[in-house]
XYZ file of C-alpha atoms in Angstrom:
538
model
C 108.032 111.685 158.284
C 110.251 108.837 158.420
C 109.275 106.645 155.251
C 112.049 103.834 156.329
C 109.963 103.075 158.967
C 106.901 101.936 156.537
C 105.800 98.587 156.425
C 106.367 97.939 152.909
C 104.754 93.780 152.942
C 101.313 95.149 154.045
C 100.812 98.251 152.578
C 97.789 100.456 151.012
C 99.979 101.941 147.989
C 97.396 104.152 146.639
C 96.402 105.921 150.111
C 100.224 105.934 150.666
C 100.497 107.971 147.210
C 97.526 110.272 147.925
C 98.917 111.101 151.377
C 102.573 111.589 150.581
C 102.859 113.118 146.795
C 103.218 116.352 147.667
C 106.446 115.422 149.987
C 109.983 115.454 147.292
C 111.385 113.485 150.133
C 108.740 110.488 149.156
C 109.696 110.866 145.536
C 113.286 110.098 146.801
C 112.463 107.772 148.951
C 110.338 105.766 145.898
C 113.445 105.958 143.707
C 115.960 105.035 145.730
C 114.320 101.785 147.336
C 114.866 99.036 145.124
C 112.279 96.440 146.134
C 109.193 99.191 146.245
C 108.690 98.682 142.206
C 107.827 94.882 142.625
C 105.947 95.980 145.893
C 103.545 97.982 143.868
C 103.287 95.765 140.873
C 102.363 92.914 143.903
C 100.128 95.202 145.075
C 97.730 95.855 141.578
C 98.121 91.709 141.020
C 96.606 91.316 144.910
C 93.467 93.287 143.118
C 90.850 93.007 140.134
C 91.805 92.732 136.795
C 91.697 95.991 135.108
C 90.371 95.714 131.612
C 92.249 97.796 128.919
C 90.488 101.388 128.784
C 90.566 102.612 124.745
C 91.173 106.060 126.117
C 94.851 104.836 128.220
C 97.363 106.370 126.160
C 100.194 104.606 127.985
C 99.047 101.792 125.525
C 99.460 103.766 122.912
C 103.226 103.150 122.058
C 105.674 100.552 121.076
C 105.547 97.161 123.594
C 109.573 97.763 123.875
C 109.542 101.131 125.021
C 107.454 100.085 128.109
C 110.445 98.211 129.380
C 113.187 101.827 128.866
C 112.611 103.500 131.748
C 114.461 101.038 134.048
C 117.651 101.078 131.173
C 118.208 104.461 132.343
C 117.276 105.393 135.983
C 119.500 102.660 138.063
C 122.108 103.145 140.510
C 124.627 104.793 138.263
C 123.009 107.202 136.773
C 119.098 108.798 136.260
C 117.996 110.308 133.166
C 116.016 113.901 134.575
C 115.579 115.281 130.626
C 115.375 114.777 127.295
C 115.204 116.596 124.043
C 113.936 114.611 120.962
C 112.860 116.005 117.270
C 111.589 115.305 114.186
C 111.936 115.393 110.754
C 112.368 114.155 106.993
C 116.013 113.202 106.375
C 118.177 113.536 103.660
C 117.304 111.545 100.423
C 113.452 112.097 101.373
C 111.963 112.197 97.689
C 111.328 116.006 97.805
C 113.470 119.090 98.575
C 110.787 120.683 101.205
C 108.109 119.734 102.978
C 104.429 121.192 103.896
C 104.368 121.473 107.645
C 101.147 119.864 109.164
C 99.605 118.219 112.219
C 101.219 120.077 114.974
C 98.039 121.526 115.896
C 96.331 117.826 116.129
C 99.125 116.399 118.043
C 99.063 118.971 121.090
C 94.746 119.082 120.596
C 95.508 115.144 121.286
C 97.980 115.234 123.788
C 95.885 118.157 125.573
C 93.269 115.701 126.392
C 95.510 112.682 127.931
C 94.545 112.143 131.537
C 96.284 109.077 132.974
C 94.991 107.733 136.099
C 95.844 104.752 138.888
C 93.556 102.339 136.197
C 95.491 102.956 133.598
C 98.801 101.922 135.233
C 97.020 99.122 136.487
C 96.144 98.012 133.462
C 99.256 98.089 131.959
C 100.862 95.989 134.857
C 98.855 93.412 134.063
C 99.601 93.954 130.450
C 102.848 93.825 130.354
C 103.013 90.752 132.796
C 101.276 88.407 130.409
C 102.814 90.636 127.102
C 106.183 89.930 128.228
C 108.603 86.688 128.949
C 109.596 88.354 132.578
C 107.683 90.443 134.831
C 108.223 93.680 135.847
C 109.542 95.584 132.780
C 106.699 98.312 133.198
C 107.848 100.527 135.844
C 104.670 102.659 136.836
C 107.032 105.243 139.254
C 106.938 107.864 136.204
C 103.401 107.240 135.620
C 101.945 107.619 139.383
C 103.952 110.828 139.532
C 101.815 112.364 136.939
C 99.094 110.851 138.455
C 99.512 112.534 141.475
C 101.567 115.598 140.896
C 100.450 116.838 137.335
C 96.638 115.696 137.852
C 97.388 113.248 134.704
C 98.468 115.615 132.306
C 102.063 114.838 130.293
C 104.902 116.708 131.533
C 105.845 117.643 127.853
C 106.849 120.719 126.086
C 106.475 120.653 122.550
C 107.747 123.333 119.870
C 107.164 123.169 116.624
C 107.415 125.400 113.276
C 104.252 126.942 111.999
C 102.020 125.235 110.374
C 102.210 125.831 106.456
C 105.430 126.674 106.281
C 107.542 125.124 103.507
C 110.460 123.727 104.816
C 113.345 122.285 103.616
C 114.310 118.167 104.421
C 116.405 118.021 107.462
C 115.058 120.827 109.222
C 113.138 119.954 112.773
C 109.325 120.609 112.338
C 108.865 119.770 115.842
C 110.461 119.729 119.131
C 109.429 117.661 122.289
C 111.222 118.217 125.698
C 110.697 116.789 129.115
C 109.674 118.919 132.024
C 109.821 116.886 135.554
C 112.963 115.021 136.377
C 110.720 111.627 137.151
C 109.574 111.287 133.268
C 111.830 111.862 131.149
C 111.709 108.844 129.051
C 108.340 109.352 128.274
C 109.103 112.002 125.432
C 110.554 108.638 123.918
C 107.341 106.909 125.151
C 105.177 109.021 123.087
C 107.184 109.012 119.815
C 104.652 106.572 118.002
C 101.685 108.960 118.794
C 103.445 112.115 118.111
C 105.375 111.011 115.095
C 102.260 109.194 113.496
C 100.619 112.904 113.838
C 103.276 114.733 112.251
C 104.523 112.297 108.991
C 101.690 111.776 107.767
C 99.731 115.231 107.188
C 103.126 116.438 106.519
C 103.797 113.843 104.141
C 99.974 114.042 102.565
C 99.987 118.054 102.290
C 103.935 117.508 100.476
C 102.137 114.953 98.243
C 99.295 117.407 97.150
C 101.717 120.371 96.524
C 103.898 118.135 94.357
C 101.009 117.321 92.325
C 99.298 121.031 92.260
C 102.827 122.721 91.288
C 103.106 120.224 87.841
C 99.541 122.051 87.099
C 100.522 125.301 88.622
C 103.322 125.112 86.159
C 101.076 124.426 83.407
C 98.935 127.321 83.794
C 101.951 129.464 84.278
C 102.692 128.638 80.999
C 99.092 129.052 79.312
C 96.913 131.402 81.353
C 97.017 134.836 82.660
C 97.774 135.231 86.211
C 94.095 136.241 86.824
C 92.624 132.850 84.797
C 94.954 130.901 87.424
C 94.806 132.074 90.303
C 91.140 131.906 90.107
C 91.574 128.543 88.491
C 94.334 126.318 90.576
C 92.791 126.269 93.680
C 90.504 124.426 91.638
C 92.376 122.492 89.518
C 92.817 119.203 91.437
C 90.216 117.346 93.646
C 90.621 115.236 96.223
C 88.753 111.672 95.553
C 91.024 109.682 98.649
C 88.264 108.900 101.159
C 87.411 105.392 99.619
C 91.269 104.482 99.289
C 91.986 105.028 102.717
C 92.204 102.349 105.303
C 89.788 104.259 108.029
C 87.574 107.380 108.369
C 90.329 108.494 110.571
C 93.206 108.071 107.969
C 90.224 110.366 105.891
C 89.985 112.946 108.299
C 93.756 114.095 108.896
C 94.925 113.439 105.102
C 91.874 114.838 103.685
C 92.180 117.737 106.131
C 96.116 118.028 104.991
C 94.983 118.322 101.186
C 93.055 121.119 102.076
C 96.167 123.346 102.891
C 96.718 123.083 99.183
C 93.730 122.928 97.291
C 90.396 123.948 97.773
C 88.673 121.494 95.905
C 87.340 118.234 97.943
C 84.653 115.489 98.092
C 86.138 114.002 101.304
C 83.427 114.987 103.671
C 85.513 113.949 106.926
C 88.439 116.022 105.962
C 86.358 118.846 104.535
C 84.447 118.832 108.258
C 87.711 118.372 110.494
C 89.317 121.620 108.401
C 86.117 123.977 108.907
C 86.344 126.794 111.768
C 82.949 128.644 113.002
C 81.116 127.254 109.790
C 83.425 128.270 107.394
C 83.601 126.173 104.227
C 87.115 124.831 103.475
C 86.321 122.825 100.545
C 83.957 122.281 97.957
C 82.467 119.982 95.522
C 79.457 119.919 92.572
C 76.741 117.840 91.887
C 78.270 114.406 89.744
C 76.983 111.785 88.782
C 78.620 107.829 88.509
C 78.217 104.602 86.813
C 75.201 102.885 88.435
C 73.171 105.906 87.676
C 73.520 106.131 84.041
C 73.673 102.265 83.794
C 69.745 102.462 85.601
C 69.245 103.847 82.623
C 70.685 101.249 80.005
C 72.868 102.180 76.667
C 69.558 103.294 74.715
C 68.533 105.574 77.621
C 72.250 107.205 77.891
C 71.473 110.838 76.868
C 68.003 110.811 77.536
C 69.382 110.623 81.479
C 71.831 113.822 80.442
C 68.739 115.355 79.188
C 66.479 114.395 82.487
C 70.330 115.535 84.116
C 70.349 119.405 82.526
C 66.776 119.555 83.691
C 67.703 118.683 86.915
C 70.548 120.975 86.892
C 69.427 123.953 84.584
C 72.675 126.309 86.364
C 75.884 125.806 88.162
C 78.446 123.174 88.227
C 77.550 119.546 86.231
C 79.589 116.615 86.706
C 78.590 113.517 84.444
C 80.391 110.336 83.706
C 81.104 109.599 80.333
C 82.680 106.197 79.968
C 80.039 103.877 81.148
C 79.237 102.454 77.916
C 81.187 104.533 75.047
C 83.505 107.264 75.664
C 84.308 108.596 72.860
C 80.609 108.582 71.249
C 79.607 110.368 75.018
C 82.051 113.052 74.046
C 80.931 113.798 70.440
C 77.424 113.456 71.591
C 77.347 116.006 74.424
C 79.347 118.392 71.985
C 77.253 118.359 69.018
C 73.133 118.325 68.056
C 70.595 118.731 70.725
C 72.766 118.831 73.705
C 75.193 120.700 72.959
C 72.723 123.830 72.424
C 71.561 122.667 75.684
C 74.854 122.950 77.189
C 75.752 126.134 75.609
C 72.531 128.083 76.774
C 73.357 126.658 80.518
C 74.091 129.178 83.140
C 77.121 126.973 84.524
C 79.566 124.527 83.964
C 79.104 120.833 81.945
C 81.998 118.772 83.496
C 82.922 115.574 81.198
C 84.113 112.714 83.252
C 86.059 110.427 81.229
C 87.000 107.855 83.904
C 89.113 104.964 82.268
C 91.656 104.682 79.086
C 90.812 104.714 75.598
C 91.090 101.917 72.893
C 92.917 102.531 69.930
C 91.953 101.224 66.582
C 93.554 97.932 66.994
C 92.234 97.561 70.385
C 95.199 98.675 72.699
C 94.901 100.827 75.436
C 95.867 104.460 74.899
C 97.690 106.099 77.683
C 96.206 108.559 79.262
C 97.591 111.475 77.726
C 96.388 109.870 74.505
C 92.901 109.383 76.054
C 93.042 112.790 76.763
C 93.555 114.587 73.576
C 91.386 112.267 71.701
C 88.499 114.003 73.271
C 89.543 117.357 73.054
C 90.133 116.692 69.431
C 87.047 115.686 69.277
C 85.473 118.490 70.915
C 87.926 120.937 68.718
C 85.449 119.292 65.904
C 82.511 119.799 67.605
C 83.053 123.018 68.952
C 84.859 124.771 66.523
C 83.083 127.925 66.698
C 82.570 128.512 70.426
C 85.956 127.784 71.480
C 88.356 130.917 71.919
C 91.968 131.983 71.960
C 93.938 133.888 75.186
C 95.504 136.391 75.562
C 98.589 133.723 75.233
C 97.384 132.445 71.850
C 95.902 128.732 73.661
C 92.343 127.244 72.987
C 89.629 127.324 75.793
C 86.575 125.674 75.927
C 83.729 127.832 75.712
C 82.949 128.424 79.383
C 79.956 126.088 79.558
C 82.159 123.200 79.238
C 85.128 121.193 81.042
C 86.895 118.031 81.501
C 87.568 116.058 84.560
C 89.733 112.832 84.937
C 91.275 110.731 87.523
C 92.021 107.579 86.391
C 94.396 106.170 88.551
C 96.734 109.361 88.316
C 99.974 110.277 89.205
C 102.116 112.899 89.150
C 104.085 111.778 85.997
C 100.949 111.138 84.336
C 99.486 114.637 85.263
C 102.700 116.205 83.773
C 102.244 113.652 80.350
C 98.465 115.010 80.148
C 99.419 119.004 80.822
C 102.474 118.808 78.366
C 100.548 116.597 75.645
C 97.562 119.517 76.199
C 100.167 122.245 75.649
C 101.982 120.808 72.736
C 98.275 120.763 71.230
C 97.682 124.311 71.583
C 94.966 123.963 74.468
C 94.928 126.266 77.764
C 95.909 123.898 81.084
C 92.151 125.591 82.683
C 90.204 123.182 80.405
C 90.813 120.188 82.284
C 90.916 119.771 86.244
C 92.817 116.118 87.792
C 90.570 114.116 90.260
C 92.868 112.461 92.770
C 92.596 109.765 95.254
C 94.788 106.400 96.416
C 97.987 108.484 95.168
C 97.452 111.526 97.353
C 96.156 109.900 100.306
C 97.444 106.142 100.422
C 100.528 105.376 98.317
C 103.063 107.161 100.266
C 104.397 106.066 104.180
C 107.202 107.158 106.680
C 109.487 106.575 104.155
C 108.123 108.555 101.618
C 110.111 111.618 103.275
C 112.262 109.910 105.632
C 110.668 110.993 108.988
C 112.435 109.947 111.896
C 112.639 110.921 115.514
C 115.606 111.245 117.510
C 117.301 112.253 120.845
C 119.657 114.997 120.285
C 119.967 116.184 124.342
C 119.349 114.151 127.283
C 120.444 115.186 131.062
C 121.930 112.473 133.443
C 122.301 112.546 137.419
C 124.585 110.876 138.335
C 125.522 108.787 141.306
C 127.801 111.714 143.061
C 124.533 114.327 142.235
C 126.000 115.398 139.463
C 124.632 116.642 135.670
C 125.871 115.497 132.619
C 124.485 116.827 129.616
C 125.004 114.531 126.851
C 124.846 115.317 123.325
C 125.364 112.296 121.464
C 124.438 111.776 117.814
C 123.822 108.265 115.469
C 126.595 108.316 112.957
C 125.014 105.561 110.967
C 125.195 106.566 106.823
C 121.869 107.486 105.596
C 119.966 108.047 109.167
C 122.544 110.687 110.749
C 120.878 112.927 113.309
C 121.883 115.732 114.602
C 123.036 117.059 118.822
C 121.954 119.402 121.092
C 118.977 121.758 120.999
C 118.033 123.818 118.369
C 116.728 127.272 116.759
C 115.269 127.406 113.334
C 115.711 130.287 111.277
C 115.476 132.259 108.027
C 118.583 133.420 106.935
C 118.601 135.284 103.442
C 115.844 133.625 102.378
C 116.773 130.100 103.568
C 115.309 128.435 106.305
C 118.248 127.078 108.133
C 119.083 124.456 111.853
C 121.323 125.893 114.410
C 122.382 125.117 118.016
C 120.712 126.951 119.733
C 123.391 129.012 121.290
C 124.858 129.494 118.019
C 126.228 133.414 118.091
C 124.891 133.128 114.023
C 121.235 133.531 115.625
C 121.590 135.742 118.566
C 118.817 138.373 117.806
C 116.724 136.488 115.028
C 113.498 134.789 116.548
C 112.808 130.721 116.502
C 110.793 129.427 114.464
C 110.061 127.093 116.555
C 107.353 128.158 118.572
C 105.747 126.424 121.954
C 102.660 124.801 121.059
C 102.315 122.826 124.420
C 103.480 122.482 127.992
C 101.989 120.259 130.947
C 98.986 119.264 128.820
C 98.013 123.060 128.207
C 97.927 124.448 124.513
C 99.987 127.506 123.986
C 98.884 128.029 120.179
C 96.016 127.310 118.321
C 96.343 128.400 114.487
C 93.493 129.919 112.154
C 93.175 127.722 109.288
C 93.180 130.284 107.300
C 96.157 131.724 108.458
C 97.622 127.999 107.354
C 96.617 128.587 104.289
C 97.966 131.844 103.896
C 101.243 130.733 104.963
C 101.236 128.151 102.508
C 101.047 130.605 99.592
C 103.167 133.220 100.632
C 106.058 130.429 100.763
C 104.843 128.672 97.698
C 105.380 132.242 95.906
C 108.526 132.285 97.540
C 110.147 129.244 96.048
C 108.212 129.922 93.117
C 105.744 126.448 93.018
């Protein structure tokens, strides 16, 4: 049909749309008629206001990115496809990072469904957001609408899950697919890059911390003591130091690639497949129950505790009122033959710093010691030697602490503990606001970037361009690319580098056109994690 010959002043738009979307000529006839945009916008204002839907993912982006496409579809030239990654920079603050989040990102994006109220409610967004009408152009948007029943024309490749990668690698890939929506791989770079940095950056953050103990037991166990001991040796205590549940759920879920210890329920939940525990926790007390019970009543409530719990794993707080009395108490007399006769684990929590004699704080390697010195006194007899000449608790009893810890202090603790003879299983690190909270983009330098985008131009012509940003410090990198281990080194090509012909990409589709093409175990996640942690030996 002849679509010059439309009445564009008086005009149904949406019947027009629903009649004509299958026709390319209407597509071209859309683009190429400069006055239909404002027409269409017109059109939504003649109607009701459309209230902001929470699921409209257009929304879901930076307000200046909902004024690109119209920079680069004009007269001259029309961007048909573009070819965007991400990754940690250079100068991030470690070497390699613990892939995560893929999987979330495509589940997320799988479930996008944009529809005529969605665009309508971002015309009248943007009419009152901005100073000047008309910056949202909603052409890209009705044609997925209309031609991809609301599902993003996105491809997106990414490297496995749980791989250990080196900084300045791509972990992920996202590509456009139809020649009218191109910009919206550039669109989405809030939503996808939110999904990726942060897991990534939260699973980096709990291997950093689980290799200084990993080193430690290297150093003072068997390999049989820790490898049944490290998965164990940290737990996660972030759920309260995070801003949101959600925040809880990916980070906490992140951890879990590294440890197997947990008491963030959301994260614990979001990691399980088909009922299958991910992480676990013990029974544990905290302040306001031994404080119900007043100084005097202190061990009577252990003893009312180990009645409670005659077997298995015992957590109980020991600094409510005196720390160091708590410590010799539990270790000596009355309950400590109740503790040794105990088919399980006694867990001392020492949860704040020590005083020294003239009232300072101790650090908390200090803290530390004190009260294995103290059980050293107490326990003199029951405590044994390893095979690699350290002390061990006798197995009925351990120590827990997490008082605001970080990695240096972890390594002050384990070193202090190994200078003083003792095996780096006695103790296991509760962690919280410095796994889950204290870190941002920044942390590891994520950053997306164009590296390939595809003009027509004005003559019908293609121009590939492969442009890079040259600025010091935040360089990135052209064209499209294959990732690939090369004698033992996980290395970036082009992609039609003659290095890689032959040796498969580790990037792998997880998504096209709002369909998932992978969908890992997490299991399998976990196994990939360790056989590249035994790799680069951490």
């Amino acid at each position: 049909m002849s679509y010059l010959a439309m009445n564009i002043d008086d005009m149904d738009w949406d019947t027009v749309f629903a009649e004509n979307y299958n026709d390319p000529e209407f597509w071209v006839w859309i683009r190429s008629t400069d006055p239909l945009l404002t027409k269409y916008i017109d059109y939504v204002f003649r109607g009701p206001f459309y209230p902001m839907d929470p699921n409209n993912s257009i929304k879901d982006t930076d307000s200046y990115k909902l004024s690109q496409y119209n920079m680069v579809n004009n007269k001259k030239q029309r961007l048909i496809e573009m070819y965007a990654y991400i990754e940690p920079r250079k100068g991030a603050r470690d070497a390699h990072v613990v892939v995560a989040g893929i999987q979330d990102v495509v589940n997320t994006l799988s479930k996008v469904k944009v529809t005529l109220d969605h665009i309508k409610q971002m015309i009248w967004f943007s009419n009152s957001h901005f100073s000047q009408s008309y910056h949202f152009n909603p052409l890209p948007w009705l044609k997925i609408v209309f031609c991809h029943s609301g599902n993003l024309p996105l491809e997106i490749s990414g490297v496995p899950e749980g791989t250990i990668l080196p900084v300045s690698i791509p972990i992920v890939t996202i590509k456009s697919t139809d020649e009218d929506c191109a910009h919206i791989v550039s669109h989405y770079e809030g939503l996808i890059q939110q999904g990726i940095w942060y897991p990534t950056t939260v699973a980096t953050n709990a291997l950093s911390f689980h290799s200084v103990m990993n080193k430690a037991l290297k150093i003072t166990a068997t390999d049989e003591v820790r490898n049944k001991f490290l998965p164990f040796a940290m737990q996660d205590f972030g759920l309260r130091g995070c801003t949101c549940i959600q925040q809880a759920i990916i980070g906490g879920k992140a951890v879990l690639y590294i440890i197997m210890g947990s008491d963030t329920v959301p994260g614990v939940i979001a990691a399980m497949e088909d009922q299958e525990m991910t992480g676990y926790s013990v029974a544990a007390c905290e302040h306001n129950q031994v404080t119900a019970n007043g100084a005097e009543g202190e061990f009577e409530f252990v003893d009312d505790l180990l009645n409670l719990y005659p077997n298995g794993i015992l957590s109980v707080v020991s600094d409510t009122f005196d720390m160091f009395n708590h410590t010799d108490r539990i270790s000596s007399g009355h309950l400590r033959d109740r503790i040794l006769a105990r088919d399980g684990i006694f867990v001392t929590r020492p949860d704040s710093l020590g005083k020294k004699d003239n009232g300072d704080d101790m650090t908390p390697s200090e803290t530390i010691i004190h009260i294995f010195t103290i059980f050293e006194r107490n326990l003199r007899d029951y405590i044994k030697i390893n095979e690699k000449g350290y002390k061990v608790l006798p197995d009925q009893y351990r120590v827990i602490y997490g008082d605001g810890l970080n990695i240096k202090k972890i390594e002050e603790i384990e070193n202090e503990l190994i200078a003083n003879g003792w095996c780096a299983s006695n103790i296991i690190f509760g962690v919280g606001g410095h796994l889950l909270q204290k870190i941002n983009r920044d942390t590891e330098r994520f950053a997306m970037k164009a590296s390939q985008q595809k003009f027509r131009m004005a003559d019908n012509t293609i121009e590939t361009r492969n442009f890079s940003k040259e600025t010091p410090g935040k360089e990135s990198k052209k064209g499209t690319f294959h990732v690939c281990e090369i004698d033992g080194v996980i290395q970036c090509f082009n992609e039609n580098d003659p290095k890689v012909e032959g040796i498969p990409n580790m990037l792998v589709r997880y998504f096209i056109n709002g369909n998932i093409c992978k969908d890992e175990n997490f299991k399998d996640i976990r196994a990939r994690v360790k056989h590249y942690r035994d790799q680069l030996n951490v």
